[in-house]
Coordinates of C-alpha atoms (C1' of nucleotides) in Angstrom, one line a residue:
Chain A
M30 CA 0.0 0.0 0.0
T31 CA 1.2 3.4 -0.8
D32 CA 1.4 6.1 1.9
K33 CA -0.5 8.6 -0.1
K34 CA -3.2 10.6 1.6
V35 CA -6.4 8.8 2.3
R36 CA -9.2 10.1 0.2
V37 CA -12.6 8.3 0.0
R38 CA -15.8 9.2 -1.7
F39 CA -19.5 8.4 -1.5
A40 CA -21.0 8.6 -4.9
P41 CA -24.7 8.3 -5.0
S42 CA -27.0 9.0 -7.9
P43 CA -29.8 11.4 -7.1
T44 CA -32.7 9.2 -7.9
G45 CA -34.7 9.1 -4.7
G46 CA -34.4 8.4 -1.0
L47 CA -31.2 7.3 0.7
H48 CA -31.4 3.7 1.6
L49 CA -30.0 2.0 4.8
G50 CA -27.2 0.4 2.7
G51 CA -26.3 3.8 1.3
V52 CA -26.0 5.3 4.7
R53 CA -23.8 2.4 5.8
T54 CA -21.6 2.9 2.8
V55 CA -21.3 6.6 3.8
L56 CA -20.6 5.6 7.4
F57 CA -17.8 3.2 6.5
N58 CA -16.3 5.7 4.1
Y59 CA -16.5 8.4 6.8
L60 CA -15.0 6.2 9.5
F61 CA -12.2 5.1 7.4
A62 CA -11.4 8.7 6.3
K63 CA -11.5 10.1 9.8
K64 CA -9.5 7.3 11.3
H65 CA -6.7 7.9 8.8
K66 CA -7.0 11.7 8.9
G67 CA -8.1 11.7 5.3
D68 CA -10.8 13.4 3.2
F69 CA -14.3 12.3 2.7
V70 CA -15.8 13.5 -0.6
L71 CA -19.3 13.5 -1.8
R72 CA -19.7 13.1 -5.6
I73 CA -23.0 13.2 -7.3
E74 CA -23.3 10.7 -10.1
D75 CA -26.1 12.2 -12.1
T76 CA -25.2 10.9 -15.5
D77 CA -28.5 9.4 -16.2
Q78 CA -31.0 12.2 -17.0
T79 CA -33.8 9.8 -17.3
R80 CA -33.6 8.8 -13.7
Y81 CA -32.7 12.1 -12.2
V82 CA -35.0 13.2 -9.6
D83 CA -35.4 16.8 -8.5
G84 CA -34.6 17.4 -4.8
A85 CA -32.8 14.1 -4.4
E86 CA -29.4 15.7 -4.1
E87 CA -30.5 18.1 -1.5
Y88 CA -32.1 15.3 0.4
I89 CA -28.9 13.3 0.4
L90 CA -27.1 16.3 1.8
D91 CA -29.7 16.6 4.5
C92 CA -29.4 13.0 5.4
L93 CA -25.6 13.3 5.8
K94 CA -26.2 16.4 8.0
W95 CA -28.7 14.6 10.2
C96 CA -26.3 11.7 10.6
G97 CA -23.4 14.0 11.3
L98 CA -21.4 12.6 8.5
Q99 CA -20.4 15.8 6.7
P100 CA -18.3 15.5 3.6
D101 CA -15.1 17.6 3.4
E102 CA -15.7 18.2 -0.3
S103 CA -19.1 18.2 -2.1
P104 CA -21.1 20.1 -4.7
V105 CA -22.1 22.6 -2.0
A106 CA -18.9 22.6 0.1
G107 CA -16.7 22.8 -3.0
G108 CA -13.2 21.6 -3.0
Q109 CA -10.1 21.7 -5.1
Y110 CA -11.4 18.9 -7.4
A111 CA -14.6 20.6 -8.3
P112 CA -17.1 20.2 -9.9
Y113 CA -18.4 17.3 -7.9
R114 CA -21.5 16.7 -10.1
Q115 CA -20.7 14.4 -13.0
S116 CA -23.2 16.1 -15.2
E117 CA -20.9 19.2 -14.9
R118 CA -17.9 17.2 -15.8
K119 CA -19.4 15.8 -19.0
A120 CA -16.7 17.2 -21.4
I121 CA -13.9 15.5 -19.4
Y122 CA -15.1 12.0 -20.0
R123 CA -15.4 12.2 -23.8
E124 CA -11.7 13.1 -24.0
Y125 CA -10.7 9.9 -22.2
A126 CA -13.1 7.8 -24.1
E127 CA -11.7 9.0 -27.4
R128 CA -8.2 8.4 -26.1
L129 CA -9.1 4.8 -25.5
V130 CA -10.5 4.5 -29.0
M131 CA -7.3 5.9 -30.4
Q132 CA -5.3 3.4 -28.4
G133 CA -7.4 0.5 -29.6
H134 CA -8.9 -0.2 -26.2
A135 CA -12.3 1.0 -27.1
Y136 CA -14.4 1.4 -30.2
Y137 CA -17.5 3.1 -31.7
A138 CA -20.7 1.0 -31.8
F139 CA -23.7 1.9 -33.9
D140 CA -26.1 -0.8 -32.9
T141 CA -29.5 0.4 -31.7
S142 CA -31.0 -0.7 -28.5
E143 CA -33.7 -2.6 -30.4
E144 CA -31.2 -4.6 -32.3
L145 CA -29.3 -5.5 -29.2
D146 CA -32.5 -6.4 -27.3
K147 CA -33.4 -8.7 -30.2
N148 CA -30.1 -10.4 -30.0
R149 CA -30.4 -10.9 -26.2
K150 CA -33.7 -12.5 -26.7
E151 CA -32.8 -14.8 -29.5
I152 CA -29.3 -15.8 -28.7
P153 CA -28.7 -17.7 -25.5
N154 CA -26.0 -16.1 -23.3
F155 CA -25.6 -13.2 -25.8
Q156 CA -23.2 -10.6 -24.7
Y157 CA -21.6 -7.7 -26.6
G158 CA -18.1 -9.0 -26.5
Q159 CA -15.5 -11.2 -28.1
A160 CA -17.9 -13.8 -29.4
Y161 CA -20.3 -11.4 -31.2
R162 CA -18.6 -8.0 -31.6
D163 CA -17.4 -8.9 -35.2
S164 CA -21.0 -9.6 -36.3
L165 CA -22.3 -6.3 -34.9
R166 CA -22.2 -2.8 -36.2
N167 CA -19.1 -1.1 -34.8
S168 CA -15.8 0.4 -35.8
L169 CA -14.1 -3.0 -35.4
S170 CA -16.4 -4.9 -37.8
L171 CA -17.1 -2.1 -40.3
P172 CA -14.7 -0.9 -42.9
Q173 CA -13.0 2.4 -42.0
H174 CA -14.7 4.5 -44.7
E175 CA -18.1 3.3 -43.5
V176 CA -17.3 4.2 -39.9
D177 CA -16.2 7.6 -41.0
A178 CA -19.3 8.1 -43.0
L179 CA -21.5 7.1 -40.1
L180 CA -19.6 9.4 -37.8
D181 CA -19.7 12.3 -40.2
A182 CA -23.5 11.8 -40.7
G183 CA -23.9 12.2 -37.0
T184 CA -25.2 8.6 -36.5
P185 CA -26.0 8.0 -32.9
H186 CA -23.3 5.8 -31.4
V187 CA -21.7 4.7 -28.2
I188 CA -18.1 4.0 -27.2
R189 CA -17.5 0.5 -25.8
I190 CA -14.4 -0.9 -24.1
K191 CA -12.7 -3.6 -26.0
I192 CA -12.2 -6.4 -23.5
P193 CA -9.2 -8.5 -24.3
A194 CA -9.4 -12.2 -24.9
D195 CA -8.0 -15.0 -22.7
E196 CA -6.8 -12.8 -19.8
N197 CA -7.2 -13.3 -16.1
I198 CA -8.0 -10.2 -14.2
S199 CA -7.6 -10.3 -10.4
F200 CA -7.2 -8.0 -7.5
N201 CA -7.1 -8.0 -3.8
D202 CA -10.3 -6.8 -2.2
M203 CA -9.8 -5.4 1.3
I204 CA -12.8 -7.4 2.6
R205 CA -12.8 -10.5 0.3
G206 CA -9.2 -11.0 -0.4
H207 CA -8.2 -12.4 -3.8
V208 CA -10.9 -12.1 -6.5
S209 CA -10.4 -13.1 -10.1
F210 CA -12.2 -13.0 -13.4
E211 CA -11.7 -14.4 -16.9
T212 CA -12.0 -11.7 -19.5
N213 CA -13.8 -14.0 -21.9
Q214 CA -16.7 -13.8 -19.6
V215 CA -16.7 -10.0 -19.4
D216 CA -18.6 -8.0 -22.0
D217 CA -17.7 -4.8 -23.8
K218 CA -19.4 -2.3 -21.6
V219 CA -20.6 1.0 -22.9
L220 CA -18.3 3.7 -21.7
L221 CA -19.8 6.8 -23.4
K222 CA -23.5 6.8 -24.1
A223 CA -25.1 8.2 -27.3
D224 CA -26.0 11.4 -25.4
G225 CA -22.4 12.0 -24.7
M226 CA -22.7 11.2 -21.0
P227 CA -20.4 8.6 -19.5
T228 CA -21.7 5.4 -18.0
Y229 CA -20.8 4.7 -14.4
H230 CA -17.9 2.5 -15.5
L231 CA -16.0 5.3 -17.2
A232 CA -17.0 8.1 -14.9
V233 CA -16.1 6.2 -11.7
V234 CA -12.6 5.5 -13.0
V235 CA -11.9 8.9 -14.4
D236 CA -13.2 10.8 -11.4
D237 CA -11.6 8.5 -8.8
Y238 CA -8.3 9.2 -10.6
L239 CA -8.8 12.9 -11.0
M240 CA -10.0 13.3 -7.4
K241 CA -7.1 11.2 -6.1
I242 CA -9.3 8.7 -4.4
S243 CA -7.1 6.2 -2.4
H244 CA -9.7 3.7 -1.3
A245 CA -13.0 2.9 -3.0
F246 CA -15.8 1.3 -1.0
R247 CA -19.0 0.3 -2.7
G248 CA -21.7 -2.3 -2.5
E249 CA -21.1 -5.9 -3.4
E250 CA -23.3 -5.5 -6.4
W251 CA -20.4 -3.8 -8.2
L252 CA -18.1 -6.8 -7.9
P253 CA -18.9 -8.2 -11.3
S254 CA -18.0 -5.0 -13.1
A255 CA -14.7 -4.7 -11.2
P256 CA -12.7 -6.2 -14.1
V257 CA -13.9 -3.5 -16.4
H258 CA -12.8 -0.8 -14.0
L259 CA -9.4 -2.6 -13.4
L260 CA -8.8 -2.7 -17.2
L261 CA -9.7 1.0 -17.5
W262 CA -7.3 2.0 -14.8
D263 CA -4.7 0.0 -16.7
Y264 CA -5.5 1.3 -20.2
L265 CA -5.7 4.9 -19.1
G266 CA -2.2 4.5 -17.7
W267 CA -3.1 5.1 -14.1
K268 CA -2.6 1.6 -12.7
A269 CA -0.2 2.9 -10.1
D270 CA -2.8 5.2 -8.7
M271 CA -5.6 2.8 -8.6
P272 CA -7.5 2.9 -5.3
Q273 CA -7.7 -0.1 -3.0
W274 CA -11.1 -1.7 -3.4
A275 CA -13.5 -3.0 -0.8
H276 CA -16.9 -4.4 -1.8
L277 CA -19.3 -4.2 1.1
P278 CA -21.8 -6.9 1.9
L279 CA -25.4 -6.2 1.0
I280 CA -28.2 -5.5 3.4
L281 CA -30.9 -8.1 2.9
K282 CA -34.6 -8.4 3.4
P283 CA -35.4 -9.7 7.0
D284 CA -37.7 -12.3 5.6
G285 CA -37.7 -14.0 2.2
H286 CA -34.8 -13.3 -0.1
G287 CA -32.9 -10.6 -1.8
K288 CA -31.7 -7.1 -1.3
L289 CA -33.6 -4.9 1.0
S290 CA -35.8 -2.5 -0.9
K291 CA -38.2 0.3 0.1
R292 CA -41.1 -2.0 -0.8
D293 CA -40.0 -4.3 2.1
G294 CA -40.3 -1.4 4.5
A295 CA -43.8 -0.8 3.5
R296 CA -44.7 -4.4 3.5
L297 CA -43.1 -5.2 6.9
G298 CA -43.7 -1.9 8.6
F299 CA -40.3 -0.4 9.1
P300 CA -38.4 2.4 7.5
V301 CA -35.7 1.7 4.9
Y302 CA -34.7 5.3 4.1
A303 CA -32.7 7.5 6.5
M304 CA -35.3 10.3 6.3
T305 CA -38.8 10.5 4.9
W306 CA -38.8 10.8 1.2
F307 CA -41.5 12.4 -0.8
D308 CA -41.8 11.5 -4.5
A309 CA -43.3 14.5 -6.2
K310 CA -44.1 12.5 -9.3
T311 CA -46.1 9.7 -7.7
G312 CA -47.1 11.6 -4.5
E313 CA -45.7 8.7 -2.6
L314 CA -44.4 9.3 0.9
T315 CA -41.8 6.8 2.1
P316 CA -41.1 7.0 5.9
G317 CA -37.6 7.4 7.3
F318 CA -35.8 6.5 10.4
R319 CA -35.5 10.1 11.5
E320 CA -39.3 10.7 11.3
L321 CA -40.1 7.5 13.0
G322 CA -38.2 8.7 16.1
F323 CA -34.7 7.2 15.7
L324 CA -31.8 9.2 17.1
P325 CA -28.9 9.6 14.7
E326 CA -26.6 8.1 17.3
A327 CA -28.6 5.0 17.4
F328 CA -29.1 4.9 13.6
L329 CA -25.3 5.1 13.0
N330 CA -24.7 2.6 15.8
L331 CA -27.0 0.0 14.3
L332 CA -25.7 0.5 10.8
A333 CA -22.1 0.1 12.0
T334 CA -22.7 -3.2 13.6
L335 CA -24.6 -4.5 10.6
G336 CA -21.6 -6.3 9.0
W337 CA -18.9 -5.0 11.3
N338 CA -17.7 -5.6 14.8
D339 CA -14.6 -4.8 16.8
G340 CA -13.9 -8.3 17.9
T341 CA -15.1 -7.7 21.4
D342 CA -18.6 -7.9 22.9
Q343 CA -19.2 -4.2 22.7
E344 CA -22.2 -3.2 20.8
I345 CA -22.9 0.4 21.7
F346 CA -20.5 2.8 20.1
T347 CA -20.3 6.6 19.9
L348 CA -19.2 8.0 16.6
D349 CA -15.8 8.8 18.1
E350 CA -15.4 5.3 19.3
L351 CA -16.3 4.0 15.9
I352 CA -13.7 6.2 14.3
E353 CA -11.1 4.9 16.7
K354 CA -12.1 1.3 16.4
F355 CA -13.2 0.9 12.8
S356 CA -11.2 -1.3 10.5
I357 CA -12.3 -2.3 7.0
D358 CA -10.9 -5.8 7.3
R359 CA -13.2 -6.6 10.1
V360 CA -16.2 -6.1 7.9
S361 CA -17.9 -9.4 7.2
K362 CA -18.2 -10.9 3.8
A363 CA -21.7 -12.2 4.0
G364 CA -24.8 -10.1 3.5
A365 CA -26.8 -9.3 6.6
K366 CA -30.6 -9.5 7.0
F367 CA -31.9 -6.3 8.6
D368 CA -33.6 -6.8 12.0
F369 CA -35.9 -4.0 13.0
E370 CA -36.3 -5.3 16.5
K371 CA -32.6 -5.0 17.1
A372 CA -32.7 -1.6 15.5
K373 CA -35.3 -0.4 18.1
W374 CA -33.2 -1.9 20.9
F375 CA -30.3 0.3 19.8
N376 CA -32.5 3.4 19.9
A377 CA -33.9 2.5 23.4
E378 CA -30.3 2.1 24.6
W379 CA -29.4 5.5 23.2
I380 CA -32.4 7.2 24.8
K381 CA -31.3 5.7 28.1
R382 CA -27.7 6.8 27.6
L383 CA -28.4 10.4 26.4
N384 CA -29.1 13.0 29.1
A385 CA -32.4 14.8 29.3
E386 CA -30.9 18.0 28.0
S387 CA -29.9 16.5 24.7
L388 CA -33.2 14.7 24.3
K389 CA -35.2 17.8 25.1
P390 CA -35.5 19.4 21.7
K391 CA -36.7 16.2 20.1
V392 CA -39.1 15.4 22.9
K393 CA -40.4 19.0 22.8
A394 CA -41.0 18.7 19.0
T395 CA -42.9 15.4 19.3
L396 CA -45.1 16.8 22.1
E397 CA -45.8 19.9 20.1
E398 CA -46.8 17.8 17.1
K399 CA -49.4 16.4 19.3
G400 CA -50.6 19.8 20.4
I401 CA -48.8 20.1 23.7
T402 CA -47.0 23.3 24.3
V403 CA -44.1 23.1 26.7
N404 CA -43.5 26.4 28.5
N405 CA -41.4 25.2 31.4
D406 CA -38.2 23.5 30.3
D407 CA -37.1 22.5 33.8
Y408 CA -40.3 20.7 34.3
L409 CA -39.9 19.0 30.9
L410 CA -36.3 17.9 31.9
T411 CA -37.6 16.3 35.1
V412 CA -40.3 14.5 33.2
I413 CA -37.8 13.2 30.6
N414 CA -35.6 11.9 33.3
L415 CA -38.5 10.1 34.9
I416 CA -39.7 8.3 31.8
K417 CA -36.9 8.0 29.3
D418 CA -36.0 4.5 30.3
R419 CA -39.4 3.3 29.1
C420 CA -39.2 4.9 25.7
V421 CA -38.0 3.1 22.6
L422 CA -38.7 5.7 19.9
I423 CA -39.1 9.4 20.3
P424 CA -42.8 9.5 19.7
D425 CA -43.2 7.2 22.8
F426 CA -42.5 10.3 24.8
Y427 CA -46.0 11.5 24.0
Q428 CA -47.6 8.3 25.3
Q429 CA -45.3 8.3 28.4
A430 CA -45.3 12.0 29.1
G431 CA -48.5 13.4 27.7
Y432 CA -50.3 13.2 31.1
F433 CA -47.7 15.4 32.7
F434 CA -49.0 18.2 30.5
E435 CA -52.7 17.6 30.1
Q436 CA -55.4 15.7 32.0
P437 CA -56.1 12.2 30.8
K438 CA -58.8 12.3 28.0
E439 CA -59.8 8.7 28.7
Y440 CA -59.6 6.4 31.7
D441 CA -59.1 2.7 31.8
L442 CA -62.5 2.2 33.4
N443 CA -62.5 -1.5 33.0
S444 CA -59.7 -1.8 35.5
V445 CA -61.6 0.4 38.0
K446 CA -65.3 0.4 37.8
P447 CA -66.1 -3.3 38.4
K448 CA -64.2 -3.2 41.7
W449 CA -65.4 0.2 42.8
T450 CA -66.9 0.5 46.3
D451 CA -68.4 3.4 48.3
A452 CA -65.5 3.0 50.7
K453 CA -63.2 4.1 47.9
T454 CA -65.3 7.2 47.2
V455 CA -65.0 8.0 50.8
F456 CA -61.2 7.5 50.7
F457 CA -60.6 9.7 47.8
N458 CA -62.7 12.5 49.2
A459 CA -60.7 12.2 52.3
L460 CA -57.6 12.3 50.3
I461 CA -58.7 15.6 48.7
T462 CA -59.3 17.0 52.1
L463 CA -55.9 15.8 53.3
L464 CA -54.2 17.5 50.4
N465 CA -56.1 20.7 50.9
N466 CA -55.2 20.9 54.6
N467 CA -51.5 20.1 54.1
E468 CA -49.6 22.7 52.2
A469 CA -46.4 20.6 51.9
A470 CA -48.0 17.2 51.6
L471 CA -46.7 16.5 48.1
E472 CA -43.4 18.2 48.3
A473 CA -42.4 16.7 51.7
H474 CA -42.2 13.2 50.2
D475 CA -44.3 11.8 53.0
F476 CA -47.4 11.9 50.9
E477 CA -46.9 8.2 50.3
T478 CA -46.9 7.5 54.1
Q479 CA -50.0 9.6 54.6
F480 CA -51.7 8.0 51.7
K481 CA -51.2 4.6 53.1
A482 CA -52.2 5.6 56.6
L483 CA -55.4 7.1 55.3
A484 CA -56.2 3.9 53.4
E485 CA -55.8 1.9 56.5
E486 CA -57.9 4.3 58.5
K487 CA -60.7 3.9 56.0
G488 CA -60.4 0.1 56.2
L489 CA -59.0 -0.3 52.7
K490 CA -56.0 -2.3 51.5
V491 CA -53.4 0.1 50.0
G492 CA -53.3 -2.0 46.9
D493 CA -57.0 -1.4 46.3
V494 CA -56.6 2.3 46.0
M495 CA -53.2 2.6 44.4
L496 CA -54.3 1.5 40.9
P497 CA -57.4 3.7 40.9
F498 CA -55.2 6.6 42.0
R499 CA -52.8 5.9 39.2
I500 CA -55.6 5.8 36.6
M501 CA -56.9 9.1 38.0
L502 CA -53.6 10.8 37.3
V503 CA -52.4 9.0 34.2
G504 CA -55.5 7.5 32.6
G505 CA -54.0 4.0 32.4
K506 CA -51.9 1.3 33.9
F507 CA -48.5 2.6 33.1
G508 CA -45.9 5.2 34.0
P509 CA -43.4 5.7 36.9
H510 CA -44.1 5.7 40.6
V511 CA -47.5 7.2 41.2
F512 CA -46.3 9.4 44.1
D513 CA -43.5 10.8 41.9
I514 CA -46.2 11.7 39.3
A515 CA -48.3 13.4 42.0
A516 CA -45.4 15.3 43.3
L517 CA -44.5 16.6 39.9
L518 CA -48.1 17.4 39.0
G519 CA -48.5 19.5 42.2
K520 CA -51.2 19.8 44.7
A521 CA -53.8 21.7 42.7
E522 CA -53.5 19.5 39.6
T523 CA -53.6 16.3 41.6
I524 CA -56.8 17.4 43.4
S525 CA -58.3 18.5 40.1
R526 CA -57.6 15.1 38.6
I527 CA -58.9 13.1 41.5
T528 CA -62.1 15.2 41.5
K529 CA -62.6 14.8 37.7
A530 CA -61.9 11.1 37.7
L531 CA -64.0 10.4 40.7
A532 CA -67.0 11.7 38.9
E533 CA -66.3 9.3 36.0
F534 CA -65.6 6.4 38.2
T535 CA -68.8 6.7 40.2
A536 CA -71.0 7.6 37.3
Chain B
rG19 C1' -28.6 -20.2 -18.4
rG20 C1' -23.5 -17.9 -17.7
rC21 C1' -20.1 -15.4 -14.4
rC22 C1' -18.8 -13.7 -9.5
rC23 C1' -19.4 -13.6 -4.1
rG24 C1' -21.0 -16.0 0.2
rU25 C1' -22.8 -20.0 4.2
rU26 C1' -21.8 -20.5 12.9
rC27 C1' -28.3 -20.3 17.3
rG28 C1' -34.8 -17.5 14.2
rU29 C1' -31.6 -12.7 13.4
rC30 C1' -26.7 -9.8 13.9
rU31 C1' -22.2 -11.9 15.1
rA32 C1' -17.3 -13.8 18.1
rG33 C1' -14.0 -17.7 17.6
rG34 C1' -10.8 -20.8 15.0
rG35 C1' -7.1 -27.6 14.0
rG36 C1' -8.1 -30.2 20.3
rU37 C1' -13.4 -24.8 23.3
rU38 C1' -18.8 -26.9 28.0
rA39 C1' -18.6 -23.1 20.3
rG40 C1' -18.9 -16.9 23.4
rG41 C1' -22.0 -12.3 23.1
rA42 C1' -26.3 -9.4 21.5
rC43 C1' -31.6 -8.9 19.7
rG44 C1' -35.8 -11.8 20.0
rU45 C1' -38.0 -15.8 22.8
rU46 C1' -39.3 -18.8 27.5
rA47 C1' -39.3 -19.0 32.9
rG48 C1' -38.4 -16.5 37.4
rA49 C1' -37.1 -12.1 40.7
rU50 C1' -37.8 -6.8 41.5
rU51 C1' -41.4 -2.9 40.6
rU52 C1' -48.8 -2.6 45.0
rU53 C1' -49.2 -0.3 37.3
rC54 C1' -46.3 -0.6 32.9
rA55 C1' -41.5 -0.3 31.3
rU56 C1' -36.6 -0.7 33.0
rU57 C1' -33.2 -3.9 35.7
rC58 C1' -31.5 -8.7 37.4
rU59 C1' -31.2 -14.2 37.1
rA60 C1' -31.8 -18.6 34.5
rG61 C1' -33.3 -21.6 30.0
rA62 C1' -34.0 -23.2 25.0
rA63 C1' -31.4 -22.2 20.5
rA64 C1' -26.0 -22.8 15.6
rC65 C1' -20.8 -24.6 12.9
rA66 C1' -25.4 -26.7 5.3
rG67 C1' -24.0 -31.9 3.3
rG68 C1' -20.2 -35.2 1.4
rG69 C1' -15.3 -36.2 0.5
rG70 C1' -10.2 -35.4 1.5
rU71 C1' -5.5 -33.4 4.6
rU72 C1' -4.6 -34.6 9.8
rC73 C1' -3.5 -38.3 15.7
rG74 C1' -7.7 -34.8 15.6
rA75 C1' -11.7 -30.8 11.8
rU76 C1' -16.7 -26.2 12.9
rU77 C1' -11.8 -24.2 11.6
rC78 C1' -7.5 -25.9 5.8
rC79 C1' -8.6 -28.0 0.5
rC80 C1' -12.2 -30.0 -3.1
rC81 C1' -17.1 -31.1 -4.6
rU82 C1' -22.4 -30.6 -3.9
rA83 C1' -26.4 -28.0 -2.1
rC84 C1' -28.4 -23.6 -0.7
rG85 C1' -28.4 -18.2 -0.6
rG86 C1' -27.1 -13.6 -2.8
rG87 C1' -25.3 -10.3 -6.7
rC88 C1' -24.4 -9.2 -11.8
rU89 C1' -25.7 -10.3 -16.7
rA90 C1' -28.9 -2.1 -19.7
rC91 C1' -26.7 3.5 -23.9
rC92 C1' -29.3 2.3 -14.5
rA93 C1' -26.3 3.3 -10.9

RNA sequence: GGCCCGUUCGUCUAGGGGUUAGGACGUUAGAUUUUCAUUCUAGAAACAGGGGUUCGAUUCCCCUACGGGCUACCA
């Protein structure tokens, strides 16, 4: 390995929402870059106008921002290798493609898509390569004057790489080790499309070279086209500068088979995108981890451990720890099925770990969404500390904290009414009196003692009035210690809730 | 079909020629919590199959099976 500066890139095409696997690729790139004091660049691969989606690039930037994985160079941040959008680099690619033609490593092809489709349908195992290229319409099979005529006439054409015969191409993948291919099995991929735009194959090689990328991490689905890229690095004369490759394992569907897709999320009820994505064309809204109430810390953590571990039993990592401990050769080779249950566990762990202050803005937002306005931050902080251990996703804070801000709208009457007695009515009325007569009852922390004493005095078992009391304050059978809730609610509010509920219970 | 990659509990994984094959999620059972959750304890649960190599293979090699990816003028 050379000791040149570490530079990695994430190169998405702006075609829609950012998938789990995409974010994991970002994360591994980022971790590797930061660990080695290198640069992380974001390059937008928008060479396919037919698939380009408005707003997708901005969305990707927002995702990276939410995750805290900011690129050092990008279309917005700029950088010394700008532009970072391939559509803005269009002219560059043609030059290299022509150079390859000149050197005999590529050629012009005039076949139409229809003709090729027909061949693919009719000829078993048809591929544009050694076996068939001579019988197709290209600058290898046609006489020179005909090629010139075609070119002069402006006939639509592409430039294809000429894959050599009988060669073995191999390289050392940082994750998989030695990988090899027979060139006879590789087809003559299109390098430059008829519209003048490069395909991924040409663009990725040219840009990785020009942007001085030292390590290239991408999904395993790219492994079969690696020989094309290797050949290009060689033919362009850049072999010595070729990055080290690492092909990341895929993230698979939790059930069934295949790559995880956004459809699976909809089908199985979990997000697949980092953030909610709205498709303006179809009007389709695809939910994201962020909107569902995941913390970025947890999201990154779960992604990091999907296919990577540090060799110890540690599972919870901060970003800084990940940077310190990450190592590409500890990434596993096999694809991983995504498990939403474990994903939620990570989030619950992070909610427990984070202090109330850092949770506050998010909790506040989720409460406000439900129409609850928080005007006392200290009160909210106390509430968060009281309930955060029982929340898995941020929206759970509404269910767990709502009653601290508004009276229960509904009561779990089934748990109360069947067992209601007049003695209980007497007890709660006495409790109101007790509270009214004792200024410091709640604050003094002896409320619990007094409550129990009162129950005995009225001939009731404490257990018989505890649950009704909880339901009066909370509405249901959940929440922290009931006396903590009462203390936080305060005397007036507690009395108000007892009074209101008593009417319902005895109705 | 062809090519490439892969295969340890249901899932994510550790390990690696001789181990009671470890952890986590989930699950089951208990304890704690006069609610629920948390927490704690315990349990069930895995080396795909067949050949080699070896004193000994889950570990190394080969084959098979299975899984996945690619096979576009998409990335």
